[in-house]
Structures are given as structure tokens and as C-alpha cells.
Amino acid sequence: MSQMETNAVADQTDPAPERPLEGLLVVDLSQFLSGPYCSLRLSDLGARVIKIERAGQGDLSRQLYLSDTEIGGDSTIFHAINRGKESLALDLKQPADLAALKRLLARADVMIQNFRPGVAERIGLGWDTVHALNPRLVMGSVSGYGTDGPWVGLPGQDLLAQARSGLMWLTGDADQGPVPMGLAVGDMFAGVALSQGILAALVRRGIDGRGRHVETSLLEALVDLQFEVLTTWLNDGRRLPSRSQSNSAHAYLGAPYGVYAAADGHLALAMTPLDRLAALMEIPELAGLPANAPFAERDGIKARIAGRVAERTVADWLAVLQPADIWCAEVLDWGDLVEEEAFRRLGLLQTVTRDDGVSIDTTCAPLTFDGIRPRGRRAAPQVGEHSDAIRKEFDL
């Protein structure tokens, strides 16, 4: 039975738990990734998310392709980030549609927006306006670099934010220059931070009855992501980290920390005493090194380990190292990962569908409640798919 088939059976037999945010209404005016990722997390936790889209065109990420795969006229990235949401198509340049949105916000619990700084205020949806409209509303805003300062008008795009954050000097080997992360980590971590702030504001609203404006930015999220190594830099003379010449995995950690090519794959080695590794891997020249050797002599040590790892298969090394409690792992690709029993038991994949029959295989929330993982069966919506029903329900 495939992973998708297993999850389909689980959907039919598992009880449907009450999710923590059921009953909350989120109005999401954001697009692309950071804001929609925040609303996805809230949706996974049970909130009802109404996505406001431009009539006809919709969220621009509908046409942002990561591959040549198209599902129901939209990109896979749009499907991944907007599953389970409803779509209300509005033209906010039209007074009637803007008034309808305000009537909806008057009954909402949360509003999310990632317009460029100043745009929400210009179109009549700034914090002062919506707070006066609905004092209990929690508003979440994401920008690229905050709401003032010399970078405020620059494009809030993930790669550019990574470039400005210092993050690119932590990945890769010493001679590679700056290396970007292979994911839109600024967007996603900003979405996570915003969801945390919104949840905290909702908890506080339960105490004092007042909504709040929660703000974050890609730069803030990327700086926070580096809190551990940045704290080290701030307190050790502000010496920039140096990546190892090869097999690098962490600019601040010594040997053997890194990824090594074996005879048939790759082996990851984490923090490990060198004398134990020397004995197990039969590298006598690593025995008896001074305490500072893992960092001071990092490149030479890694070169010796790399030469030895290359002589045997990954399975051979795991058979030697894992029984000795050495922290190591085979490096898997996605095809390998989804076939692993450990992954299957987590039930992290699901199939969601749309009323027109379009379906997509995707992920689930990375949480369980009372041992049950929340799932949704509804795929990302078509542009304005729920407009008529929402207008009728809320008298818009």
C-alpha cells in the first residue's frame, strides 16, 4: 500500500478531532508565501480562512511555477500553500467591494496582509481603520524589512532578504562564496513568527477583549533564525565564522561535523569525540589529538575522515557506528525518505481534492493533538470559488 493509500484509509477511519482554532474566522489579504504560510498554519489548526483574491487573476503565486507541473490551471506552489482555504474575489479599487470587505472584517477574528508598507493605509485598511472597525480584530502584517528605514521600499523577496541577512555565509564550503538556502526560509519563518504572534494576541484578547497589531518581516525572521550563531559572533570579538574547506555543515562546529561521500551514497556525521571515531573507523592518526583539534585542525581532520568514509558503503559505516551510539545518518533524497517506515508512521502526507475533481498530494500539519494529526480534505480554491456563498452568508 502506498503512502497516499495509507493516509486515505486513515482519513476514513480516524476520528475527526476538534481542532484548537475551530470557530475562528481569518481574512487573508496576503499573497505569494509569507502571509499565506501563516494562514495555512492557522487553517491546519482549525481556523476558517477566507482568502481575498483579485477577480480573474487571483494570487500571483497561481502562476509562480517551481516546475512545469500544472494542476487545475494553477502551480503546485499555490496548491501547497493554500489548501483548505476559501476564495472571495474582490476588486479593492471598487468602493462597493472595499465596503464589503470591511463588513467582513467587522465579523472576523484575524486579518493578515503583506502589502508593501504604506499600501494598506492608502487603500483604507491600515491598523487604525480596522481597529476602529473591529476592536477585537487581531491584524497580522509581514513586510520585507520593517515599516521605516532606508530599506523599507526595497522588494521584500526571499533571496534578496537572505542576501542582506548574513545567512548566506553559513552554508557551503570556504571557497564557494555566499550560498543561499535552497528554500524560501525568510518567507516561511516570517509566516511561522507571525502565526505565533497572532496566537499570542488571541490569547491576550481572551483576557482583555482587545485586538492587537502583530508585525514581523523577512529580515527579522532571518536574523532570529540565526540567533545561536549570531549570539556567538556578538560575544567573541565579532570574528566572522569560517566555513571548513570541505564537508562543511556548520561554520561554527569543528570536525567531524559534516557530510561525507561513501562508496555508494553519503554519510552525515554530527558531534562525536575524535578518539572514539578514530578507533571505530580505524584512523589511528586522529587518536590523542589535543582538545582544540576538532576546530583548530578541522580541515585536515575532515580530509582524513573523508578518505576513509569513501572506502566503504553507507550501510557498512552505519553497521559500525550506530551500535556504538555515534551520531550519524544516511543522507536521503525524497524518494528514499517516503519509503522509510519511520516516515510512513508519521502520516505526514495527504491527498486533498476540489469540487471539480482536481486533486493534489501534499503535506499535513507538523503537529498532533491527543495523538491525532489534523487533516483537511479540501484543496486550494479556484479564484472566487466561494464568492457567492460568502457574500450571502455575511450579507456582503
PDB file of C-alpha atoms in Angstrom, residues 28-231:
ATOM      1  CA  ASP A  28      -6.254  36.718   4.455  1.00  0.00           C
ATOM      2  CA  LEU A  29      -5.364  39.515   2.044  1.00  0.00           C
ATOM      3  CA  SER A  30      -1.790  38.302   1.521  1.00  0.00           C
ATOM      4  CA  GLN A  31      -0.275  36.508  -1.456  1.00  0.00           C
ATOM      5  CA  PHE A  32       2.853  34.634  -2.513  1.00  0.00           C
ATOM      6  CA  LEU A  33       4.313  32.846   0.544  1.00  0.00           C
ATOM      7  CA  SER A  34       4.889  34.583   3.888  1.00  0.00           C
ATOM      8  CA  GLY A  35       1.322  35.639   4.716  1.00  0.00           C
ATOM      9  CA  PRO A  36      -0.330  32.599   3.097  1.00  0.00           C
ATOM     10  CA  TYR A  37       2.035  30.303   5.019  1.00  0.00           C
ATOM     11  CA  CYS A  38       0.849  31.935   8.243  1.00  0.00           C
ATOM     12  CA  SER A  39      -2.806  31.458   7.310  1.00  0.00           C
ATOM     13  CA  LEU A  40      -2.079  27.854   6.253  1.00  0.00           C
ATOM     14  CA  ARG A  41      -0.827  27.115   9.763  1.00  0.00           C
ATOM     15  CA  LEU A  42      -3.951  28.684  11.259  1.00  0.00           C
ATOM     16  CA  SER A  43      -6.144  26.745   8.817  1.00  0.00           C
ATOM     17  CA  ASP A  44      -4.421  23.475   9.706  1.00  0.00           C
ATOM     18  CA  LEU A  45      -5.240  24.221  13.343  1.00  0.00           C
ATOM     19  CA  GLY A  46      -8.939  24.621  12.544  1.00  0.00           C
ATOM     20  CA  ALA A  47      -9.453  28.286  11.670  1.00  0.00           C
ATOM     21  CA  ARG A  48     -11.706  29.166   8.755  1.00  0.00           C
ATOM     22  CA  VAL A  49      -9.582  31.112   6.262  1.00  0.00           C
ATOM     23  CA  ILE A  50     -11.207  33.304   3.616  1.00  0.00           C
ATOM     24  CA  LYS A  51      -8.620  34.285   1.050  1.00  0.00           C
ATOM     25  CA  ILE A  52      -9.246  37.638  -0.646  1.00  0.00           C
ATOM     26  CA  GLU A  53      -8.147  37.478  -4.290  1.00  0.00           C
ATOM     27  CA  ARG A  54      -8.213  39.849  -7.214  1.00  0.00           C
ATOM     28  CA  ALA A  55     -11.051  38.869  -9.534  1.00  0.00           C
ATOM     29  CA  GLY A  56      -9.791  36.943 -12.562  1.00  0.00           C
ATOM     30  CA  GLN A  57      -6.066  36.960 -11.764  1.00  0.00           C
ATOM     31  CA  GLY A  58      -6.091  35.879  -8.135  1.00  0.00           C
ATOM     32  CA  ASP A  59      -2.972  35.357  -6.034  1.00  0.00           C
ATOM     33  CA  LEU A  60       0.087  35.889  -8.235  1.00  0.00           C
ATOM     34  CA  SER A  61       1.584  32.643  -6.930  1.00  0.00           C
ATOM     35  CA  ARG A  62      -1.006  30.779  -9.009  1.00  0.00           C
ATOM     36  CA  GLN A  63       1.419  31.424 -11.881  1.00  0.00           C
ATOM     37  CA  LEU A  64       4.650  31.047  -9.877  1.00  0.00           C
ATOM     38  CA  TYR A  65       5.965  27.709 -11.112  1.00  0.00           C
ATOM     39  CA  LEU A  66       8.632  25.592  -9.418  1.00  0.00           C
ATOM     40  CA  SER A  67       8.385  23.055 -12.249  1.00  0.00           C
ATOM     41  CA  ASP A  68       6.362  22.575 -15.426  1.00  0.00           C
ATOM     42  CA  THR A  69       3.637  20.776 -13.464  1.00  0.00           C
ATOM     43  CA  GLU A  70       0.230  22.482 -13.520  1.00  0.00           C
ATOM     44  CA  ILE A  71      -2.772  21.230 -11.590  1.00  0.00           C
ATOM     45  CA  GLY A  72      -6.210  22.559 -12.456  1.00  0.00           C
ATOM     46  CA  GLY A  73      -4.703  25.662 -14.037  1.00  0.00           C
ATOM     47  CA  ASP A  74      -2.546  26.592 -11.045  1.00  0.00           C
ATOM     48  CA  SER A  75       1.026  25.991  -9.940  1.00  0.00           C
ATOM     49  CA  THR A  76       1.929  23.375  -7.353  1.00  0.00           C
ATOM     50  CA  ILE A  77       3.218  26.106  -5.020  1.00  0.00           C
ATOM     51  CA  PHE A  78      -0.222  27.731  -4.937  1.00  0.00           C
ATOM     52  CA  HIS A  79      -1.835  24.393  -4.145  1.00  0.00           C
ATOM     53  CA  ALA A  80       0.723  23.632  -1.437  1.00  0.00           C
ATOM     54  CA  ILE A  81       0.303  26.921   0.402  1.00  0.00           C
ATOM     55  CA  ASN A  82      -3.447  27.470   0.060  1.00  0.00           C
ATOM     56  CA  ARG A  83      -5.095  24.127   0.714  1.00  0.00           C
ATOM     57  CA  GLY A  84      -8.252  24.213   2.791  1.00  0.00           C
ATOM     58  CA  LYS A  85      -8.953  27.916   2.227  1.00  0.00           C
ATOM     59  CA  GLU A  86     -11.964  29.642   0.672  1.00  0.00           C
ATOM     60  CA  SER A  87     -11.601  32.261  -2.074  1.00  0.00           C
ATOM     61  CA  LEU A  88     -13.543  35.509  -2.217  1.00  0.00           C
ATOM     62  CA  ALA A  89     -12.806  37.575  -5.343  1.00  0.00           C
ATOM     63  CA  LEU A  90     -12.881  41.351  -4.826  1.00  0.00           C
ATOM     64  CA  ASP A  91     -11.595  44.453  -6.580  1.00  0.00           C
ATOM     65  CA  LEU A  92     -10.474  46.705  -3.744  1.00  0.00           C
ATOM     66  CA  LYS A  93     -10.313  49.694  -6.102  1.00  0.00           C
ATOM     67  CA  GLN A  94     -14.095  49.494  -6.296  1.00  0.00           C
ATOM     68  CA  PRO A  95     -15.809  51.225  -3.334  1.00  0.00           C
ATOM     69  CA  ALA A  96     -18.535  48.579  -3.149  1.00  0.00           C
ATOM     70  CA  ASP A  97     -16.028  45.726  -2.879  1.00  0.00           C
ATOM     71  CA  LEU A  98     -13.926  47.595  -0.319  1.00  0.00           C
ATOM     72  CA  ALA A  99     -17.055  48.248   1.730  1.00  0.00           C
ATOM     73  CA  ALA A 100     -17.963  44.545   1.503  1.00  0.00           C
ATOM     74  CA  LEU A 101     -14.512  43.601   2.766  1.00  0.00           C
ATOM     75  CA  LYS A 102     -14.868  45.964   5.708  1.00  0.00           C
ATOM     76  CA  ARG A 103     -18.197  44.369   6.621  1.00  0.00           C
ATOM     77  CA  LEU A 104     -16.456  41.001   6.595  1.00  0.00           C
ATOM     78  CA  LEU A 105     -13.591  42.314   8.732  1.00  0.00           C
ATOM     79  CA  ALA A 106     -16.114  43.631  11.245  1.00  0.00           C
ATOM     80  CA  ARG A 107     -17.019  39.996  11.969  1.00  0.00           C
ATOM     81  CA  ALA A 108     -13.549  38.451  11.666  1.00  0.00           C
ATOM     82  CA  ASP A 109     -11.091  37.432  14.357  1.00  0.00           C
ATOM     83  CA  VAL A 110      -7.885  37.831  12.347  1.00  0.00           C
ATOM     84  CA  MET A 111      -6.757  39.801   9.296  1.00  0.00           C
ATOM     85  CA  ILE A 112      -3.458  39.050   7.522  1.00  0.00           C
ATOM     86  CA  GLN A 113      -1.765  41.296   4.960  1.00  0.00           C
ATOM     87  CA  ASN A 114       1.652  41.548   3.320  1.00  0.00           C
ATOM     88  CA  PHE A 115       1.214  44.656   1.199  1.00  0.00           C
ATOM     89  CA  ARG A 116       4.263  46.858   0.858  1.00  0.00           C
ATOM     90  CA  PRO A 117       4.499  49.268   3.812  1.00  0.00           C
ATOM     91  CA  GLY A 118       2.001  52.092   3.434  1.00  0.00           C
ATOM     92  CA  VAL A 119      -0.282  50.357   0.931  1.00  0.00           C
ATOM     93  CA  ALA A 120      -2.804  49.069   3.496  1.00  0.00           C
ATOM     94  CA  GLU A 121      -3.192  52.580   4.893  1.00  0.00           C
ATOM     95  CA  ARG A 122      -3.505  54.061   1.417  1.00  0.00           C
ATOM     96  CA  ILE A 123      -6.408  51.800   0.455  1.00  0.00           C
ATOM     97  CA  GLY A 124      -8.189  52.267   3.781  1.00  0.00           C
ATOM     98  CA  LEU A 125      -7.166  49.045   5.534  1.00  0.00           C
ATOM     99  CA  GLY A 126      -4.492  50.291   7.931  1.00  0.00           C
ATOM    100  CA  TRP A 127      -4.398  49.299  11.590  1.00  0.00           C
ATOM    101  CA  ASP A 128      -6.143  52.408  12.930  1.00  0.00           C
ATOM    102  CA  THR A 129      -9.014  51.928  10.478  1.00  0.00           C
ATOM    103  CA  VAL A 130      -9.596  48.226  11.041  1.00  0.00           C
ATOM    104  CA  HIS A 131      -9.120  48.528  14.818  1.00  0.00           C
ATOM    105  CA  ALA A 132     -11.810  51.203  14.950  1.00  0.00           C
ATOM    106  CA  LEU A 133     -13.998  48.993  12.760  1.00  0.00           C
ATOM    107  CA  ASN A 134     -13.491  45.900  14.946  1.00  0.00           C
ATOM    108  CA  PRO A 135     -11.657  46.464  18.245  1.00  0.00           C
ATOM    109  CA  ARG A 136     -11.354  42.686  18.796  1.00  0.00           C
ATOM    110  CA  LEU A 137      -9.651  42.050  15.450  1.00  0.00           C
ATOM    111  CA  VAL A 138      -6.052  40.808  15.511  1.00  0.00           C
ATOM    112  CA  MET A 139      -4.155  42.118  12.489  1.00  0.00           C
ATOM    113  CA  GLY A 140      -1.008  40.386  11.251  1.00  0.00           C
ATOM    114  CA  SER A 141       1.364  42.165   8.869  1.00  0.00           C
ATOM    115  CA  VAL A 142       4.501  40.947   7.084  1.00  0.00           C
ATOM    116  CA  SER A 143       6.976  43.211   5.308  1.00  0.00           C
ATOM    117  CA  GLY A 144      10.432  42.777   3.863  1.00  0.00           C
ATOM    118  CA  TYR A 145      12.438  44.969   6.238  1.00  0.00           C
ATOM    119  CA  GLY A 146      10.048  46.665   8.665  1.00  0.00           C
ATOM    120  CA  THR A 147       7.975  49.797   8.207  1.00  0.00           C
ATOM    121  CA  ASP A 148      10.655  52.516   8.211  1.00  0.00           C
ATOM    122  CA  GLY A 149      14.338  52.979   7.468  1.00  0.00           C
ATOM    123  CA  PRO A 150      16.344  53.031   4.227  1.00  0.00           C
ATOM    124  CA  TRP A 151      15.321  49.514   3.146  1.00  0.00           C
ATOM    125  CA  VAL A 152      11.580  49.977   3.603  1.00  0.00           C
ATOM    126  CA  GLY A 153      10.884  50.492  -0.099  1.00  0.00           C
ATOM    127  CA  LEU A 154      13.010  47.603  -1.344  1.00  0.00           C
ATOM    128  CA  PRO A 155      11.353  44.425  -2.670  1.00  0.00           C
ATOM    129  CA  GLY A 156      10.536  42.036   0.186  1.00  0.00           C
ATOM    130  CA  GLN A 157      11.671  38.941  -1.713  1.00  0.00           C
ATOM    131  CA  ASP A 158      13.202  35.927  -0.017  1.00  0.00           C
ATOM    132  CA  LEU A 159      16.507  35.622  -1.888  1.00  0.00           C
ATOM    133  CA  LEU A 160      17.174  39.339  -1.511  1.00  0.00           C
ATOM    134  CA  ALA A 161      16.356  39.215   2.201  1.00  0.00           C
ATOM    135  CA  GLN A 162      18.682  36.228   2.619  1.00  0.00           C
ATOM    136  CA  ALA A 163      21.418  38.222   0.873  1.00  0.00           C
ATOM    137  CA  ARG A 164      21.047  41.106   3.324  1.00  0.00           C
ATOM    138  CA  SER A 165      20.741  38.935   6.449  1.00  0.00           C
ATOM    139  CA  GLY A 166      24.217  37.357   6.618  1.00  0.00           C
ATOM    140  CA  LEU A 167      22.719  33.879   6.307  1.00  0.00           C
ATOM    141  CA  MET A 168      24.469  33.036   3.046  1.00  0.00           C
ATOM    142  CA  TRP A 169      27.903  32.910   4.709  1.00  0.00           C
ATOM    143  CA  LEU A 170      26.927  29.973   6.939  1.00  0.00           C
ATOM    144  CA  THR A 171      26.295  27.312   4.270  1.00  0.00           C
ATOM    145  CA  GLY A 172      28.697  25.658   1.834  1.00  0.00           C
ATOM    146  CA  ASP A 173      32.475  25.265   1.814  1.00  0.00           C
ATOM    147  CA  ALA A 174      35.041  28.008   2.332  1.00  0.00           C
ATOM    148  CA  ASP A 175      35.818  28.598  -1.342  1.00  0.00           C
ATOM    149  CA  GLN A 176      32.205  28.752  -2.543  1.00  0.00           C
ATOM    150  CA  GLY A 177      31.337  32.335  -1.695  1.00  0.00           C
ATOM    151  CA  PRO A 178      27.877  33.097  -0.303  1.00  0.00           C
ATOM    152  CA  VAL A 179      25.448  30.165  -0.636  1.00  0.00           C
ATOM    153  CA  PRO A 180      21.680  30.749  -0.383  1.00  0.00           C
ATOM    154  CA  MET A 181      19.425  28.289   1.369  1.00  0.00           C
ATOM    155  CA  GLY A 182      17.562  26.076  -1.101  1.00  0.00           C
ATOM    156  CA  LEU A 183      14.205  27.064   0.390  1.00  0.00           C
ATOM    157  CA  ALA A 184      12.384  30.360   0.866  1.00  0.00           C
ATOM    158  CA  VAL A 185      13.323  30.304   4.555  1.00  0.00           C
ATOM    159  CA  GLY A 186      12.695  34.018   5.108  1.00  0.00           C
ATOM    160  CA  ASP A 187       9.136  33.759   3.853  1.00  0.00           C
ATOM    161  CA  MET A 188       8.393  30.594   5.783  1.00  0.00           C
ATOM    162  CA  PHE A 189       9.973  31.623   9.079  1.00  0.00           C
ATOM    163  CA  ALA A 190       8.263  35.027   8.856  1.00  0.00           C
ATOM    164  CA  GLY A 191       4.991  33.125   8.433  1.00  0.00           C
ATOM    165  CA  VAL A 192       5.773  30.986  11.463  1.00  0.00           C
ATOM    166  CA  ALA A 193       6.710  34.030  13.546  1.00  0.00           C
ATOM    167  CA  LEU A 194       3.528  35.835  12.500  1.00  0.00           C
ATOM    168  CA  SER A 195       1.366  32.837  13.387  1.00  0.00           C
ATOM    169  CA  GLN A 196       2.977  32.697  16.842  1.00  0.00           C
ATOM    170  CA  GLY A 197       2.336  36.394  17.356  1.00  0.00           C
ATOM    171  CA  ILE A 198      -1.263  36.118  16.200  1.00  0.00           C
ATOM    172  CA  LEU A 199      -1.918  33.191  18.527  1.00  0.00           C
ATOM    173  CA  ALA A 200      -0.378  35.118  21.441  1.00  0.00           C
ATOM    174  CA  ALA A 201      -2.560  38.133  20.609  1.00  0.00           C
ATOM    175  CA  LEU A 202      -5.649  35.915  20.511  1.00  0.00           C
ATOM    176  CA  VAL A 203      -4.790  34.504  23.935  1.00  0.00           C
ATOM    177  CA  ARG A 204      -4.393  38.018  25.306  1.00  0.00           C
ATOM    178  CA  ARG A 205      -7.659  39.057  23.652  1.00  0.00           C
ATOM    179  CA  GLY A 206      -9.321  36.339  25.689  1.00  0.00           C
ATOM    180  CA  ILE A 207      -8.116  38.187  28.791  1.00  0.00           C
ATOM    181  CA  ASP A 208      -8.731  41.850  27.959  1.00  0.00           C
ATOM    182  CA  GLY A 209     -11.026  41.676  24.905  1.00  0.00           C
ATOM    183  CA  ARG A 210      -8.782  43.855  22.735  1.00  0.00           C
ATOM    184  CA  GLY A 211      -7.226  43.066  19.375  1.00  0.00           C
ATOM    185  CA  ARG A 212      -3.628  43.902  18.529  1.00  0.00           C
ATOM    186  CA  HIS A 213      -1.451  44.583  15.507  1.00  0.00           C
ATOM    187  CA  VAL A 214       1.249  41.908  15.148  1.00  0.00           C
ATOM    188  CA  GLU A 215       4.105  42.736  12.759  1.00  0.00           C
ATOM    189  CA  THR A 216       7.187  40.939  11.508  1.00  0.00           C
ATOM    190  CA  SER A 217       9.427  40.986   8.444  1.00  0.00           C
ATOM    191  CA  LEU A 218      11.580  38.655   6.399  1.00  0.00           C
ATOM    192  CA  LEU A 219      14.722  40.266   7.817  1.00  0.00           C
ATOM    193  CA  GLU A 220      13.568  39.897  11.425  1.00  0.00           C
ATOM    194  CA  ALA A 221      12.710  36.250  10.850  1.00  0.00           C
ATOM    195  CA  LEU A 222      16.077  35.531   9.208  1.00  0.00           C
ATOM    196  CA  VAL A 223      18.002  37.261  11.999  1.00  0.00           C
ATOM    197  CA  ASP A 224      16.042  35.289  14.595  1.00  0.00           C
ATOM    198  CA  LEU A 225      16.762  32.091  12.670  1.00  0.00           C
ATOM    199  CA  GLN A 226      20.462  32.793  13.261  1.00  0.00           C
ATOM    200  CA  PHE A 227      20.077  33.603  16.965  1.00  0.00           C
ATOM    201  CA  GLU A 228      22.524  30.938  18.161  1.00  0.00           C
ATOM    202  CA  VAL A 229      25.436  31.724  15.867  1.00  0.00           C
ATOM    203  CA  LEU A 230      24.758  35.467  15.865  1.00  0.00           C
ATOM    204  CA  THR A 231      24.946  35.481  19.666  1.00  0.00           C
TER     205      THR A 231
END
